[in-house]
């Protein structure tokens, strides 16, 4: 129910290119459909296809190519383009969800599901405000700010490990806004566990600790 012009999407990585093209009505669904259709149906051939796609120039259908690469990289390294070329890693095959039409639980959508979602988003988010930059530089905003960073200690873009973010200070720079953060731990006292995770598992089946997910409302620094 929120009009797109009242929404700002901020990302300093490849997602920033996606939101800019969606905002301006320049995202090419035709290019996305073409790339998705080329993904082999045989699972054992998909990783090789993605590795070849990784060699493509980032100047060719940049946003559209990124979405297919990112969807196929679940369990590998996040797709990055900061060095002027694509970089990332993939597992041996692209495992699709049991029911790719469901939004819930589709952490790793198949190529056709990526297309379906973007068809919806390009219609609903046309005119959204988009900025490709560091969200920590956002200040003086009102309304709701939702931050979904890579979890602390996990791989971020450009191969860098993510570090602790000073969210209370960020909230203080936006005193008229409600700041909410998704993390693998509670931030402050106003937090709700959304998912407890599993004690064992993950892509490799070797995870020893639960991968929890928390939603926290961050209070400004006093």
Coordinates of N, CA, C and O in Angstrom, one line a residue, residues 6 8 10 135-148 167 170-182 215-218:
X6 N 7.5 6.8 -2.5 CA 7.8 7.0 -1.0 C 8.8 6.0 -0.5 O 9.0 5.9 0.7
X8 N 12.7 4.3 -0.7 CA 14.1 4.5 -1.2 C 14.8 3.2 -1.0 O 14.9 2.6 0.0
X10 N 18.5 1.5 -1.2 CA 19.9 2.0 -1.1 C 20.8 0.7 -1.1 O 20.6 -0.2 -0.3
X135 N 24.6 2.9 2.7 CA 23.4 3.3 3.5 C 23.8 4.1 4.7 O 23.0 4.8 5.3
X136 N 25.0 3.9 5.2 CA 25.4 4.6 6.5 C 25.5 6.1 6.3 O 25.6 6.8 7.2
X137 N 25.5 6.5 5.0 CA 25.5 8.0 4.7 C 24.1 8.6 4.6 O 24.0 9.8 4.4
X138 N 23.1 7.7 4.8 CA 21.8 8.2 4.8 C 21.5 9.0 6.1 O 21.9 8.5 7.2
X139 N 21.0 10.2 6.1 CA 20.7 10.9 7.3 C 19.5 11.8 7.1 O 19.2 12.2 6.0
X140 N 18.9 12.1 8.2 CA 17.8 13.1 8.2 C 16.5 12.5 7.6 O 15.6 13.3 7.3
X141 N 16.4 11.2 7.5 CA 15.2 10.6 6.9 C 14.1 10.4 8.0 O 14.4 10.3 9.2
X142 N 12.9 10.3 7.5 CA 11.8 10.0 8.4 C 11.1 8.7 7.9 O 11.5 8.2 6.8
X143 N 10.1 8.2 8.6 CA 9.4 7.0 8.2 C 10.1 5.8 8.7 O 10.5 5.8 9.9
X144 N 10.2 4.7 7.9 CA 10.7 3.5 8.4 C 12.0 3.2 7.5 O 12.0 3.2 6.3
X145 N 13.1 2.8 8.2 CA 14.3 2.4 7.6 C 14.5 1.0 8.0 O 14.7 0.6 9.1
X146 N 14.6 0.1 6.9 CA 14.8 -1.3 7.2 C 16.2 -1.7 6.6 O 16.4 -1.4 5.4
X147 N 17.1 -2.2 7.4 CA 18.4 -2.5 7.0 C 18.6 -4.0 7.0 O 18.4 -4.7 8.0
X148 N 19.0 -4.6 5.9 CA 19.2 -6.1 5.8 C 20.7 -6.3 5.3 O 20.9 -6.6 4.2
X167 N 24.8 0.7 14.7 CA 23.4 1.0 14.3 C 22.8 2.1 15.2 O 22.1 3.0 14.7
X170 N 23.8 5.3 13.7 CA 23.1 5.5 12.5 C 21.6 6.0 12.8 O 21.1 6.9 12.1
X171 N 21.0 5.4 13.8 CA 19.6 5.7 14.2 C 19.6 7.2 14.7 O 18.6 7.9 14.4
X172 N 20.7 7.6 15.4 CA 20.7 9.0 15.9 C 20.8 10.0 14.8 O 20.4 11.1 14.9
X173 N 21.4 9.6 13.6 CA 21.4 10.5 12.5 C 20.1 10.6 11.7 O 19.9 11.4 10.8
X174 N 19.2 9.7 12.1 CA 17.8 9.7 11.5 C 16.8 9.6 12.6 O 16.0 8.7 12.7
X175 N 16.8 10.7 13.5 CA 15.9 10.6 14.7 C 14.4 10.6 14.4 O 13.7 10.2 15.3
X176 N 14.0 10.9 13.2 CA 12.6 10.9 12.9 C 12.1 9.6 12.3 O 11.0 9.4 11.9
X177 N 13.1 8.7 12.2 CA 12.8 7.4 11.5 C 12.8 6.3 12.5 O 13.5 6.3 13.5
X178 N 12.0 5.2 12.2 CA 12.1 4.0 13.0 C 13.1 3.1 12.2 O 12.8 2.7 11.1
X179 N 14.2 2.7 12.9 CA 15.2 1.9 12.2 C 15.1 0.5 12.7 O 15.1 0.1 13.9
X180 N 14.9 -0.4 11.7 CA 14.8 -1.8 11.9 C 16.0 -2.6 11.2 O 16.3 -2.2 10.1
X181 N 16.5 -3.6 11.9 CA 17.7 -4.3 11.3 C 17.5 -5.8 11.4 O 17.0 -6.3 12.4
X182 N 17.8 -6.5 10.3 CA 17.8 -8.0 10.3 C 19.3 -8.4 10.6 O 20.2 -7.9 9.9
X215 N 14.9 -9.7 14.1 CA 14.5 -8.4 13.7 C 14.5 -7.5 14.9 O 13.8 -7.7 15.9
X216 N 15.3 -6.4 14.8 CA 15.5 -5.5 16.0 C 15.1 -4.1 15.6 O 15.4 -3.6 14.5
X217 N 14.5 -3.4 16.5 CA 14.2 -2.0 16.4 C 15.3 -1.3 17.2 O 15.5 -1.5 18.4
X218 N 16.1 -0.5 16.5 CA 17.3 0.1 17.1 C 16.9 1.5 17.6 O 16.4 2.4 17.0

